[in-house]
Structures are given as C-alpha cells and as structure tokens.
PDB file of C-alpha atoms in Angstrom:
ATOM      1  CA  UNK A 927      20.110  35.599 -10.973  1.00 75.00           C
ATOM      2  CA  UNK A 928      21.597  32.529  -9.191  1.00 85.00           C
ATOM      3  CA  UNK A 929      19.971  29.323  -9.399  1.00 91.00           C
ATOM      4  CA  UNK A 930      18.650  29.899  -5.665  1.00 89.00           C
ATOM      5  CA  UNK A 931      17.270  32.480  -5.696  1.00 89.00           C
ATOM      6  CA  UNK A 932      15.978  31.649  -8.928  1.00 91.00           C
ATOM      7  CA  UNK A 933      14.693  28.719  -7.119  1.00 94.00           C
ATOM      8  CA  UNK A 934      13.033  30.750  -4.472  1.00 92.00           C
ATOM      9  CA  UNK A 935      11.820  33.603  -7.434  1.00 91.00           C
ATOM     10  CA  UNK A 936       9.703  29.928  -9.084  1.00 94.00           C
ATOM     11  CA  UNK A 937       8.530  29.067  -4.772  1.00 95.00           C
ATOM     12  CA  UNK A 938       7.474  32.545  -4.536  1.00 93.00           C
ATOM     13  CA  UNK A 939       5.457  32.704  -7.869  1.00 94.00           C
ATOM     14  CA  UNK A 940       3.560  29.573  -6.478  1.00 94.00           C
ATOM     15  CA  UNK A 941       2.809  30.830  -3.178  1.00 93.00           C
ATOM     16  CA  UNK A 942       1.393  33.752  -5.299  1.00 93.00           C
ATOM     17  CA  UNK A 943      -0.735  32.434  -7.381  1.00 93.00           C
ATOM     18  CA  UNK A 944      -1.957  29.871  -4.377  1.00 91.00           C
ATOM     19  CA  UNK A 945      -2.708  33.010  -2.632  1.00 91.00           C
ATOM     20  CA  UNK A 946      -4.831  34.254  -5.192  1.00 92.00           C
ATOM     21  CA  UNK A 947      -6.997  31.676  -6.011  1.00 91.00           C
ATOM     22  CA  UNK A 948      -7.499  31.025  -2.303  1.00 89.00           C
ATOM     23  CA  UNK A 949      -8.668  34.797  -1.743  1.00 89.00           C
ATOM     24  CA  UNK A 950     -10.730  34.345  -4.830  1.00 90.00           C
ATOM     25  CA  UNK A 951     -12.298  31.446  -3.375  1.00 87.00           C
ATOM     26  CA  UNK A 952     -13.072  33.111  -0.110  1.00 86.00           C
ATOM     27  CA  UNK A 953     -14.745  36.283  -1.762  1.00 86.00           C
ATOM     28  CA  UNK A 954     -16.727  34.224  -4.427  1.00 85.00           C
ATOM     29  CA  UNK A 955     -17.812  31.706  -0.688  1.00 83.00           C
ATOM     30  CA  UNK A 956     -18.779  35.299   0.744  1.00 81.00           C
ATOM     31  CA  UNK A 957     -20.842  36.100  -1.744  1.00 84.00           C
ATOM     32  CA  UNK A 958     -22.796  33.140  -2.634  1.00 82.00           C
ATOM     33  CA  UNK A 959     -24.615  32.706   1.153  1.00 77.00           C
ATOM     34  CA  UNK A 960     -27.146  34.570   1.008  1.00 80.00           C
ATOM     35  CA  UNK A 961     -27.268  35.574   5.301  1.00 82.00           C
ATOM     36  CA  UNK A 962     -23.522  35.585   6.593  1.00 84.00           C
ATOM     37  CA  UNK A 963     -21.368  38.470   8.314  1.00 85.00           C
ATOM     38  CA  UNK A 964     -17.490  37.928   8.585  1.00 84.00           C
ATOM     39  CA  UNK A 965     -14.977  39.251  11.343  1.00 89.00           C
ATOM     40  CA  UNK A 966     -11.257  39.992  11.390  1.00 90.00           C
ATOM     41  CA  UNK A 967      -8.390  39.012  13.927  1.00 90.00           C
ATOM     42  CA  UNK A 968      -6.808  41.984  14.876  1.00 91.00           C
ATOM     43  CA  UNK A 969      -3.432  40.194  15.904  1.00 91.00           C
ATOM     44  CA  UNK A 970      -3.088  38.238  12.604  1.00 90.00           C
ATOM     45  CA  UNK A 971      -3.694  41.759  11.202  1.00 93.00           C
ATOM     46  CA  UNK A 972      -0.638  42.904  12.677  1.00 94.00           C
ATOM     47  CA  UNK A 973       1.308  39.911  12.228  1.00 93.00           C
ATOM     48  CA  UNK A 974       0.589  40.250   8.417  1.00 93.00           C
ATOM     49  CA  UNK A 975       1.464  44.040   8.750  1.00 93.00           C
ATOM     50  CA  UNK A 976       4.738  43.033  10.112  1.00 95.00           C
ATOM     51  CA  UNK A 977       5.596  40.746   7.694  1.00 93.00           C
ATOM     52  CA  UNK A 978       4.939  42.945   4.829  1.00 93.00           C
ATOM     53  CA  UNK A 979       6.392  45.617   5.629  1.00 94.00           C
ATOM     54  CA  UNK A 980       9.392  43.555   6.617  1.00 93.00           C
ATOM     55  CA  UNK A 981       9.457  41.576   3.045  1.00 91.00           C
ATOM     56  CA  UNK A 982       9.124  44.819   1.279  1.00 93.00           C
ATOM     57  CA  UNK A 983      11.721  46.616   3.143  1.00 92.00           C
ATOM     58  CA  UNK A 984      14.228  43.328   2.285  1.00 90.00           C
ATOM     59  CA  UNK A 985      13.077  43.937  -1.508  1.00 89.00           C
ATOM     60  CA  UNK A 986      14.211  47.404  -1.534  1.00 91.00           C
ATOM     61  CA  UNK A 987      16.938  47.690   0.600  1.00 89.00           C
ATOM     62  CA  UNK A 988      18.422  43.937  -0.782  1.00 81.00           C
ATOM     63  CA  UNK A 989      20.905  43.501  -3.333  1.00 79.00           C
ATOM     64  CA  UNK A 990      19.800  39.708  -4.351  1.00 83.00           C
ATOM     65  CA  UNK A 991      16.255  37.988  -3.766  1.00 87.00           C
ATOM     66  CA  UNK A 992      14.265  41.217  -4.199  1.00 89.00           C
ATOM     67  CA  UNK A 993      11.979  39.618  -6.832  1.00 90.00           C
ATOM     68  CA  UNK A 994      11.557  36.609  -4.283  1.00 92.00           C
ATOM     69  CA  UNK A 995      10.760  39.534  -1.354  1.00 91.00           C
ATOM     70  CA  UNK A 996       8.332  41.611  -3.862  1.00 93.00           C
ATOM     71  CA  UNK A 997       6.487  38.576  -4.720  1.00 92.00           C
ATOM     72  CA  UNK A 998       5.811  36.859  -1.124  1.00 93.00           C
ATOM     73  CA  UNK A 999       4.730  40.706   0.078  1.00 94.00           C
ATOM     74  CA  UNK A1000       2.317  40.895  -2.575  1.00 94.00           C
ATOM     75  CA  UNK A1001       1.013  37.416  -1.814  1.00 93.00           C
ATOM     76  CA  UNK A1002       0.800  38.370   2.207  1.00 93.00           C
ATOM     77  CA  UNK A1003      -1.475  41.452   0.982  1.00 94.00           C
ATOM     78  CA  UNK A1004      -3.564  39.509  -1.427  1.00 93.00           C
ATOM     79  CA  UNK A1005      -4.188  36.522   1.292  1.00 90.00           C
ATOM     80  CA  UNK A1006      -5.373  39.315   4.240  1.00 91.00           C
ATOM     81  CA  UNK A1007      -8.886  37.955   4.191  1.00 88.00           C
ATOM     82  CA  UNK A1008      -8.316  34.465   4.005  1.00 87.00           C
ATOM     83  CA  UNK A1009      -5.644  34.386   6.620  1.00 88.00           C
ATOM     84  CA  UNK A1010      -7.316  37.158   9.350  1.00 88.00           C
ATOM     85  CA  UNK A1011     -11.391  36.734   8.759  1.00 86.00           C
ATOM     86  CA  UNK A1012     -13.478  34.289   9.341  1.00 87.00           C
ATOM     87  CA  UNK A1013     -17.104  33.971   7.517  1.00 86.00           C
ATOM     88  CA  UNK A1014     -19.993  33.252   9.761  1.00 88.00           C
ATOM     89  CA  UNK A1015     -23.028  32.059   8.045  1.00 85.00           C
ATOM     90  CA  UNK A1016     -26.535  30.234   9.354  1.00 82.00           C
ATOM     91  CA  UNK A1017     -24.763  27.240   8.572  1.00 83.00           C
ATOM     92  CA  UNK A1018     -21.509  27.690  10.746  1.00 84.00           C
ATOM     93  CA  UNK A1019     -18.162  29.101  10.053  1.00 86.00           C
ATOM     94  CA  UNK A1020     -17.198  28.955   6.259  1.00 84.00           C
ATOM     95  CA  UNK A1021     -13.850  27.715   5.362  1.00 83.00           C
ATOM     96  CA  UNK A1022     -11.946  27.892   2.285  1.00 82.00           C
ATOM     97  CA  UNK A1023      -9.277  26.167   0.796  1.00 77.00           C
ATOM     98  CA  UNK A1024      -8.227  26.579  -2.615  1.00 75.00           C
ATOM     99  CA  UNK A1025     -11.363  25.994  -4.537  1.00 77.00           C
ATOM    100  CA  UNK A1026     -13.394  23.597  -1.796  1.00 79.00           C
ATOM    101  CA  UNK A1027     -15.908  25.331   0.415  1.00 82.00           C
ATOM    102  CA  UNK A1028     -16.916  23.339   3.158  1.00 85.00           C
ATOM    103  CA  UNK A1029     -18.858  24.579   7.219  1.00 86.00           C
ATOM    104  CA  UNK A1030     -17.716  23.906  10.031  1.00 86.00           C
ATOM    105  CA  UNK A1031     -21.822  23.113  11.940  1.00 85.00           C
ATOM    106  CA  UNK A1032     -23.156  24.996  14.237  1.00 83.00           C
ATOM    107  CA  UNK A1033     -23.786  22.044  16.448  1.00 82.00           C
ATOM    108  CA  UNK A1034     -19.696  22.047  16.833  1.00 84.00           C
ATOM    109  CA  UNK A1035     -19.490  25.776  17.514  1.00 84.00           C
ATOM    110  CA  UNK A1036     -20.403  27.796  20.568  1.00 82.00           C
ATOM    111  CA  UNK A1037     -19.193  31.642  21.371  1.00 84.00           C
ATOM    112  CA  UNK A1038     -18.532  33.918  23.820  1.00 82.00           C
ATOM    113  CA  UNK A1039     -17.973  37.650  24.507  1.00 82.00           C
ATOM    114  CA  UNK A1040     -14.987  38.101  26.199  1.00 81.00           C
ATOM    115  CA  UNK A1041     -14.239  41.674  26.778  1.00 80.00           C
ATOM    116  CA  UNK A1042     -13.349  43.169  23.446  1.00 85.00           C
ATOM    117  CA  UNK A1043     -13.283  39.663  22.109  1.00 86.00           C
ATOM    118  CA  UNK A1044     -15.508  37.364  20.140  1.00 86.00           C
ATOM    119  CA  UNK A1045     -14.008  34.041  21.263  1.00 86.00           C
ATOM    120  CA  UNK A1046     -15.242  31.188  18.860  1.00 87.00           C
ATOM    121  CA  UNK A1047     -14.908  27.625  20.415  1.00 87.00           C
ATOM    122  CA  UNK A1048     -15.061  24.711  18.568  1.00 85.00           C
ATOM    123  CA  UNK A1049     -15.464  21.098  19.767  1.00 85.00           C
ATOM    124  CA  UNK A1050     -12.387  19.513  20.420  1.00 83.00           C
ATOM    125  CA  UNK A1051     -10.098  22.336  20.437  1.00 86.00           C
ATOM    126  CA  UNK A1052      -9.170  23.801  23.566  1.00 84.00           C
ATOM    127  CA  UNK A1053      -8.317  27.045  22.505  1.00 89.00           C
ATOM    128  CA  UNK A1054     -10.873  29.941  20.666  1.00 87.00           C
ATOM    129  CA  UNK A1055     -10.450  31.554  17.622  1.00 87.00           C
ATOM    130  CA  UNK A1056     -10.466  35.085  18.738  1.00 89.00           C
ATOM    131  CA  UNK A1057     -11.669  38.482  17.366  1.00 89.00           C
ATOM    132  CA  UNK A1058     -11.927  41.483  17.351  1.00 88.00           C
ATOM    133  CA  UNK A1059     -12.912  43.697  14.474  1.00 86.00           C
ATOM    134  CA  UNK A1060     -16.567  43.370  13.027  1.00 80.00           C
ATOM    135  CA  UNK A1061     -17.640  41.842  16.145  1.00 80.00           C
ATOM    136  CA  UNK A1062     -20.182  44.562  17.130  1.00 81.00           C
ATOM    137  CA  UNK A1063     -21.948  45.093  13.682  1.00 80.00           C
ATOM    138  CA  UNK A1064     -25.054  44.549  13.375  1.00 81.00           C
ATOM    139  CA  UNK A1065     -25.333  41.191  10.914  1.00 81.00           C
ATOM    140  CA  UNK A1066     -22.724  39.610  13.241  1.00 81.00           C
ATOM    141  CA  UNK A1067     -24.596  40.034  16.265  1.00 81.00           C
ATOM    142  CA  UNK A1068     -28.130  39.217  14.361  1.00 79.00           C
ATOM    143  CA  UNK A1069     -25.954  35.987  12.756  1.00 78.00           C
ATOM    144  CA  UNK A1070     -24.417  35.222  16.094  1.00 79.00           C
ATOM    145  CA  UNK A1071     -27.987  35.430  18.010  1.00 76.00           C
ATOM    146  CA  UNK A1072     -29.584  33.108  15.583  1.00 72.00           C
ATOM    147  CA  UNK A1073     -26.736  30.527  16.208  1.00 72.00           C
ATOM    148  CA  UNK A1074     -28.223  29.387  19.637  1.00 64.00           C
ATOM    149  CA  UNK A1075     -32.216  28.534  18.721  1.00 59.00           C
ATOM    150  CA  UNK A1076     -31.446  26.557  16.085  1.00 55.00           C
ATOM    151  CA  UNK A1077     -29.957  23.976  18.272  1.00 51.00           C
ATOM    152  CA  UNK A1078     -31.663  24.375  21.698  1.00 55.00           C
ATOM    153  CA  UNK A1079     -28.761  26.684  23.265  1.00 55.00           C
ATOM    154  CA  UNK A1080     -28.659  29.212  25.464  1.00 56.00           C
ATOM    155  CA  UNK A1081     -27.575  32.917  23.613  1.00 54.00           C
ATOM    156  CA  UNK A1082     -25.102  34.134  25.772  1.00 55.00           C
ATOM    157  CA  UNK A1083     -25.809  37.732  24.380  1.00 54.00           C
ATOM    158  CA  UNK A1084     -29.562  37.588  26.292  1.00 54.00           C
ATOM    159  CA  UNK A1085     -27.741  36.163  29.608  1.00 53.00           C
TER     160      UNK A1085
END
C-alpha cells in the first residue's frame, strides 16, 4: 500500500466507525420515546444507492484503494437511517449526532401534504424536508395529527 492510500484506508476507517456509532445512536433515540413514527426520503435513498453501488464497483474493479472503496460503501450502508429518515416524536423531530439527542419543538415545525410528499417546514428555513416513504402509516399520521392541538394549530389533514 502507498502512503495515500494508506492515508485514505486510516480516513475511511474513521468515517466508519463515525457511521456506526451515529446509526447506533439513532436506533437506541428510536427506541427510547415511547410514541414516535419515523419516515424515509426516497431521493436520499437513491442517492445512497448510487453511491454504493458506485464505491463497491471501484473496490472490485480497482487495482489500488479498494480497501478505502470497501470501507466508505460499508459505512454508506450502515448510515441509511441516519442520513434518509427522520424520527417524529410528540416532542418534534429527533435528531442525532454522534451520541447527543436533542428535538427540534413542535412550536418550530409545521407540515404539509404535498402530493406524494410529506413536506416538513421548519422556522427559518425556506425549504422542506421532504418525504416520501412511511408517510401514510398509521403512527405517522396519528403522530402527525397530534402535532397541531398541542399548540393551537390548524391540522391540515382535517382541512
């Protein structure tokens, strides 16, 4: 091995283990509420799809670096739900980084159905978080519907 891509080999093992702990983090902060339902982005899906499949094609069809490749495409699969899902709780959206749990409040949150869409808005960003799988279950709807009361707003599902 060549000292850059043993360089990139030592990067790689860090993303890795990064990735872990942060998935970790994100299962163990989906299990301990009690009342929460997540949902996935469909694009980020595919964007993570893509980039797996092209990091493990470079690791097989590479002559150098293939460690490097194998170790960021197992760190794409292992971050999936941190990087594509969202947990919605009856406190607001959960977030997770590394180790620290912390909500985004309801009172900064408001939602909208927009065609096959859940669009998530959040006070002072001007564009949603959008998606689309797990939107139509039935503890994201029931989550998503007891949003509004809590905070005097209108439930856009009852409109």
């Amino acid at each position: 091995m060549s000292i850059p891509e043993i360089i990139l080999t030592v990067i790689a093992a860090v993303i890795l283990a990064a990735s872990a702990v942060c998935t970790v983090s994100w299962l163990i902060a989906l299990r301990s509420d009690k009342e929460n339902a997540f949902v996935f982005s469909l694009s980020n899906l595919v964007i993570d799809g893509v980039l797996i499949i092209m990091f493990i094609l470079f690791a097989v069809t590479g002559d150098s670096y293939r460690l490097f490749y194998l170790l960021i495409s197992i760190s794409e699969i292992i971050s999936i739900p941190t990087m594509c899902g969202a947990i919605l709780t009856t406190k607001g959206i959960c977030t997770v980084l590394f180790i620290k749990k912390r909500y985004i409040p309801l009172s900064e949150l408001s939602y909208q159905y927009a065609g096959r869409d859940l669009e998530i808005y959040q006070k002072g960003k001007s564009r949603p978080a959008k998606y689309q799988l797990c939107i139509k279950d039935t503890k994201t709807i029931k989550m998503l519907a007891d949003w509004y009361p809590k905070h005097d707003y209108e439930n856009p599902l009852i409109k």
